[in-house]
CSV table of N, CA and C in Angstrom, one decimal:
chain,number,residue,atom,x,y,z
A,1,MET,N,249.4,172.9,285.5
A,1,MET,CA,249.6,173.2,284.2
A,1,MET,C,250.0,172.1,283.5
A,2,ALA,N,249.3,172.3,281.8
A,2,ALA,CA,249.4,170.7,280.9
A,2,ALA,C,251.3,170.3,281.1
A,3,ASP,N,251.1,169.0,281.1
A,3,ASP,CA,252.5,168.6,280.6
A,3,ASP,C,253.3,169.0,279.2
A,4,PRO,N,254.4,169.0,279.0
A,4,PRO,CA,255.0,169.3,277.9
A,4,PRO,C,254.5,168.3,277.2
A,5,VAL,N,254.5,168.6,275.7
A,5,VAL,CA,254.3,167.5,274.5
A,5,VAL,C,255.8,167.0,274.5
A,6,ARG,N,255.5,165.5,274.6
A,6,ARG,CA,256.8,164.8,274.3
A,6,ARG,C,257.0,164.4,272.7
A,7,GLU,N,257.8,164.1,272.3
A,7,GLU,CA,258.6,164.1,271.0
A,7,GLU,C,257.6,162.7,270.3
A,8,GLU,N,256.9,161.8,271.1
A,8,GLU,CA,256.2,160.4,270.5
A,8,GLU,C,254.7,161.3,270.2
A,9,ASP,N,254.1,162.0,271.1
A,9,ASP,CA,253.0,163.0,270.9
A,9,ASP,C,252.7,163.3,269.2
A,10,TYR,N,253.9,163.6,268.9
A,10,TYR,CA,253.8,164.5,267.8
A,10,TYR,C,253.4,163.5,266.4
A,11,GLY,N,253.4,162.4,266.2
A,11,GLY,CA,253.1,161.7,265.6
A,11,GLY,C,251.6,161.6,265.3
A,12,ALA,N,251.0,161.1,267.0
A,12,ALA,CA,249.4,161.0,267.0
A,12,ALA,C,249.0,162.3,266.9
A,13,MET,N,249.4,163.1,267.1
A,13,MET,CA,248.9,164.6,266.8
A,13,MET,C,248.6,164.8,265.1
A,14,ALA,N,249.9,164.7,264.5
A,14,ALA,CA,250.0,164.7,263.2
A,14,ALA,C,248.8,163.6,262.5
A,15,ASP,N,248.5,162.9,262.8
A,15,ASP,CA,247.5,161.4,262.5
A,15,ASP,C,246.1,162.4,262.5
A,16,ASP,N,245.6,162.9,263.7
A,16,ASP,CA,244.5,163.7,264.2
A,16,ASP,C,244.5,164.8,263.3
A,17,TYR,N,245.0,165.8,263.3
A,17,TYR,CA,245.2,166.6,262.2
A,17,TYR,C,244.6,166.2,260.7
A,18,ALA,N,245.6,165.1,260.2
A,18,ALA,CA,244.9,165.0,259.3
A,18,ALA,C,243.6,164.4,258.7
A,19,THR,N,243.3,163.2,259.8
A,19,THR,CA,241.8,162.7,259.9
A,19,THR,C,240.7,164.1,260.1
A,20,THR,N,241.2,164.7,261.3
A,20,THR,CA,240.0,165.4,261.3
A,20,THR,C,240.8,166.8,261.6
A,21,PRO,N,241.0,167.8,260.8
A,21,PRO,CA,241.0,168.9,260.5
A,21,PRO,C,240.1,169.7,261.7
A,22,PRO,N,240.8,170.7,262.3
A,22,PRO,CA,240.0,171.9,262.5
A,22,PRO,C,238.9,172.4,261.8
A,23,THR,N,237.7,172.7,262.3
A,23,THR,CA,236.7,173.7,261.5
A,23,THR,C,236.5,175.0,261.8
A,24,SER,N,235.9,175.8,260.9
A,24,SER,CA,236.2,177.0,261.3
A,24,SER,C,235.5,177.5,262.3
A,25,ASP,N,234.5,176.5,263.3
A,25,ASP,CA,234.0,176.9,264.6
A,25,ASP,C,235.2,176.8,265.6
A,26,GLU,N,236.2,175.7,265.4
A,26,GLU,CA,236.9,175.5,266.3
A,26,GLU,C,238.5,176.5,266.6
A,27,VAL,N,238.3,177.4,265.2
A,27,VAL,CA,239.3,178.2,265.2
A,27,VAL,C,239.1,179.8,265.9
A,28,VAL,N,239.8,179.8,267.2
A,28,VAL,CA,239.6,181.2,267.5
A,28,VAL,C,240.1,182.5,267.1
A,29,ALA,N,241.5,182.3,266.7
A,29,ALA,CA,242.0,183.5,265.7
A,29,ALA,C,243.2,183.1,265.2
A,30,ILE,N,243.3,183.9,263.8
A,30,ILE,CA,244.5,183.8,263.4
A,30,ILE,C,245.6,184.9,263.4
A,31,ASP,N,246.7,184.6,263.9
A,31,ASP,CA,248.0,185.4,264.3
A,31,ASP,C,248.5,185.7,262.9
A,32,VAL,N,249.1,186.7,262.4
A,32,VAL,CA,249.5,186.6,261.1
A,32,VAL,C,250.9,187.7,261.4
A,33,ASN,N,252.2,187.0,261.6
A,33,ASN,CA,253.2,187.9,261.9
A,33,ASN,C,254.0,188.2,260.4
A,34,PRO,N,253.7,189.6,260.3
A,34,PRO,CA,254.2,190.2,258.8
A,34,PRO,C,255.9,189.7,258.6
A,35,ALA,N,256.5,189.7,259.6
A,35,ALA,CA,257.9,189.6,259.6
A,35,ALA,C,258.2,188.0,258.8
A,36,ALA,N,257.1,187.3,259.3
A,36,ALA,CA,257.4,185.8,258.7
A,36,ALA,C,256.6,185.8,257.3
A,37,LEU,N,256.1,186.5,256.6
A,37,LEU,CA,255.4,186.6,255.2
A,37,LEU,C,256.4,186.5,254.6
A,38,ALA,N,256.2,186.3,253.1
A,38,ALA,CA,257.3,186.3,252.2
A,38,ALA,C,256.8,187.6,251.6
A,39,MET,N,258.0,188.2,251.3
A,39,MET,CA,258.3,189.4,250.6
A,39,MET,C,258.0,189.8,249.0
A,40,GLY,N,257.9,188.8,248.4
A,40,GLY,CA,258.0,188.5,247.2
A,40,GLY,C,259.7,188.0,246.3
A,41,ARG,N,259.2,188.0,245.2
A,41,ARG,CA,260.5,187.8,244.5
A,41,ARG,C,262.1,188.5,245.0
A,42,PRO,N,263.1,187.6,245.3
A,42,PRO,CA,264.6,188.5,245.7
A,42,PRO,C,264.8,188.7,244.0
A,43,ARG,N,265.6,190.1,244.2
A,43,ARG,CA,266.2,190.2,242.9
A,43,ARG,C,267.1,189.2,242.8
A,44,ALA,N,267.7,189.5,241.8
A,44,ALA,CA,268.3,188.1,240.8
A,44,ALA,C,269.9,188.8,241.1
A,45,GLY,N,270.5,187.4,241.7
A,45,GLY,CA,272.1,187.6,242.3
A,45,GLY,C,272.0,187.9,243.9
A,46,ALA,N,270.5,188.3,244.8
A,46,ALA,CA,270.3,189.0,246.3
A,46,ALA,C,270.5,187.4,246.7
A,47,GLY,N,271.3,187.5,247.7
A,47,GLY,CA,271.6,186.3,248.5
A,47,GLY,C,272.0,184.7,248.3
A,48,LYS,N,272.1,184.1,249.0
A,48,LYS,CA,272.3,182.8,248.4
A,48,LYS,C,271.1,181.8,248.5
A,49,GLY,N,269.9,182.4,247.9
A,49,GLY,CA,268.9,181.0,248.1
A,49,GLY,C,268.8,179.8,247.1
A,50,ARG,N,268.0,179.3,247.3
A,50,ARG,CA,267.7,177.8,246.3
A,50,ARG,C,268.1,178.4,244.5
A,51,ASN,N,268.5,177.5,244.2
A,51,ASN,CA,268.6,177.9,242.1
A,51,ASN,C,267.2,177.4,241.7
A,52,THR,N,266.1,178.3,241.4
A,52,THR,CA,264.9,177.7,241.2
A,52,THR,C,264.9,178.4,239.6
A,53,PRO,N,265.4,177.4,238.7
A,53,PRO,CA,265.4,178.2,237.4
A,53,PRO,C,263.6,178.3,236.7
A,54,ALA,N,263.3,179.5,235.9
A,54,ALA,CA,262.0,179.7,235.7
A,54,ALA,C,262.1,178.4,234.3
A,55,MET,N,260.5,178.3,234.3
A,55,MET,CA,260.4,177.1,232.9
A,55,MET,C,258.7,177.9,232.7
A,56,SER,N,259.0,178.2,231.0
A,56,SER,CA,257.8,178.7,230.8
A,56,SER,C,256.9,177.6,230.0
A,57,VAL,N,255.2,177.8,230.4
A,57,VAL,CA,254.5,177.3,230.4
A,57,VAL,C,253.1,177.4,229.8
A,58,ARG,N,252.4,177.3,228.7
A,58,ARG,CA,251.5,178.0,228.1
A,58,ARG,C,249.9,177.1,228.6
A,59,PHE,N,249.2,178.0,229.1
A,59,PHE,CA,247.7,177.3,229.7
A,59,PHE,C,246.8,177.6,228.9
A,60,PRO,N,245.6,177.4,228.4
A,60,PRO,CA,244.4,178.3,227.9
A,60,PRO,C,243.3,179.4,228.6
A,61,ALA,N,243.0,179.7,227.8
A,61,ALA,CA,242.8,181.2,228.8
A,61,ALA,C,241.4,180.4,230.4
A,62,THR,N,241.0,179.6,229.7
A,62,THR,CA,239.7,179.0,230.7
A,62,THR,C,240.6,178.3,231.9
A,63,MET,N,241.7,177.8,231.8
A,63,MET,CA,242.4,177.1,232.9
A,63,MET,C,243.4,178.2,233.5
A,64,ARG,N,244.2,179.2,232.5
A,64,ARG,CA,244.5,180.5,233.3
A,64,ARG,C,243.6,181.4,234.7
A,65,ALA,N,242.3,181.6,233.7
A,65,ALA,CA,241.2,182.0,234.8
A,65,ALA,C,241.2,181.1,236.2
A,66,ASP,N,241.5,179.8,235.8
A,66,ASP,CA,240.6,179.0,236.8
A,66,ASP,C,241.6,179.2,237.9
A,67,ILE,N,243.3,179.2,237.9
A,67,ILE,CA,244.2,179.3,238.1
A,67,ILE,C,244.2,180.7,239.0
A,68,HIS,N,243.7,181.7,238.1
A,68,HIS,CA,243.8,183.1,238.7
A,68,HIS,C,242.9,183.0,239.6
A,69,ARG,N,241.5,182.5,239.7
A,69,ARG,CA,240.7,182.8,240.7
A,69,ARG,C,241.1,181.8,241.8
A,70,ARG,N,241.3,180.5,241.9
A,70,ARG,CA,242.1,179.7,242.9
A,70,ARG,C,243.4,180.5,243.6
A,71,ALA,N,244.0,181.3,242.8
A,71,ALA,CA,245.3,182.0,243.7
A,71,ALA,C,244.5,183.0,244.4
A,72,GLN,N,243.6,184.0,243.9
A,72,GLN,CA,242.6,184.8,244.3
A,72,GLN,C,242.1,184.5,245.7
A,73,ALA,N,241.6,183.4,245.9
A,73,ALA,CA,240.9,182.8,247.0
A,73,ALA,C,241.6,182.1,247.9
A,74,ASP,N,243.1,182.0,247.5
A,74,ASP,CA,244.2,181.7,248.6
A,74,ASP,C,245.0,182.5,249.0
A,75,ARG,N,244.6,183.5,248.2
A,75,ARG,CA,245.6,184.9,248.4
A,75,ARG,C,246.9,184.6,248.3
A,76,VAL,N,247.4,184.1,247.3
A,76,VAL,CA,248.8,183.9,247.0
A,76,VAL,C,249.1,184.2,245.4
A,77,PRO,N,250.3,184.4,244.8
A,77,PRO,CA,250.4,184.0,243.5
A,77,PRO,C,250.1,183.0,242.5
A,78,ASP,N,249.9,183.4,241.4
A,78,ASP,CA,249.2,182.5,240.0
A,78,ASP,C,250.0,181.2,240.7
A,79,ALA,N,251.6,181.6,240.6
A,79,ALA,CA,252.5,180.7,240.2
A,79,ALA,C,252.7,179.8,241.4
A,80,ASP,N,252.2,180.1,242.7
A,80,ASP,CA,252.0,179.2,244.0
A,80,ASP,C,251.3,178.6,243.7
A,81,VAL,N,249.9,178.4,243.0
A,81,VAL,CA,249.0,177.7,242.6
A,81,VAL,C,249.2,176.7,241.9
A,82,ILE,N,250.6,176.9,240.7
A,82,ILE,CA,250.9,176.1,239.6
A,82,ILE,C,251.6,174.9,240.5
A,83,ARG,N,252.8,175.6,240.9
A,83,ARG,CA,253.5,175.1,242.2
A,83,ARG,C,252.9,173.8,242.9
A,84,ARG,N,251.8,174.1,243.7
A,84,ARG,CA,251.1,173.2,244.3
A,84,ARG,C,250.6,172.2,243.4
A,85,ALA,N,249.9,172.4,242.4
A,85,ALA,CA,249.1,171.6,241.5
A,85,ALA,C,250.2,170.3,240.7
A,86,VAL,N,251.5,171.2,240.6
A,86,VAL,CA,252.5,169.9,240.0
A,86,VAL,C,253.2,169.2,240.9
A,87,ALA,N,253.2,169.9,242.2
A,87,ALA,CA,253.6,169.0,243.3
A,87,ALA,C,252.7,167.9,243.8
A,88,GLU,N,251.5,168.1,243.8
A,88,GLU,CA,250.4,167.3,244.2
A,88,GLU,C,250.2,166.0,243.1
A,89,TYR,N,250.6,166.7,241.9
A,89,TYR,CA,250.9,165.9,240.7
A,89,TYR,C,251.5,164.4,240.5
A,90,LEU,N,253.1,165.2,240.9
A,90,LEU,CA,254.1,164.4,241.0
A,90,LEU,C,253.9,163.5,242.2
A,91,HIS,N,253.4,164.0,243.0
A,91,HIS,CA,253.3,163.0,244.4
A,91,HIS,C,252.3,161.9,244.2
A,92,ARG,N,251.0,162.4,243.6
A,92,ARG,CA,250.4,160.9,243.5
A,92,ARG,C,250.7,160.3,242.3
A,93,HIS,N,251.6,160.7,240.9
A,93,HIS,CA,251.7,159.8,240.4
A,93,HIS,C,253.7,160.0,240.0
A,94,PRO,N,254.2,159.3,241.0
A,94,PRO,CA,255.4,158.7,241.3
A,94,PRO,C,256.1,157.8,239.8
A,95,VAL,N,257.2,158.2,239.9
A,95,VAL,CA,257.8,157.7,238.5
A,95,VAL,C,258.6,156.5,238.9
A,96,THR,N,258.2,155.3,238.3
A,96,THR,CA,258.8,154.2,239.1
A,96,THR,C,259.9,153.6,238.2
């Protein structure tokens, strides 16, 4: 039986994954647990979640189409693509 993973091994494993992510040939299966999947936006006032106020943003039609195609390819809502894009931009361009 293999030795258990030690705390200090996680950093090396993360570095290895970042430099050489698995290829489609190496992936044997993807198990999806429906209970772990997001069930959509909660009703207003439901539960004690994070406060995520809405922000209205306008996009040209061509950019909206690109956002929608990316969302369909990733099987996520358009808003997730926009949030990821903004997060990536802010990470690459930190305020100094």
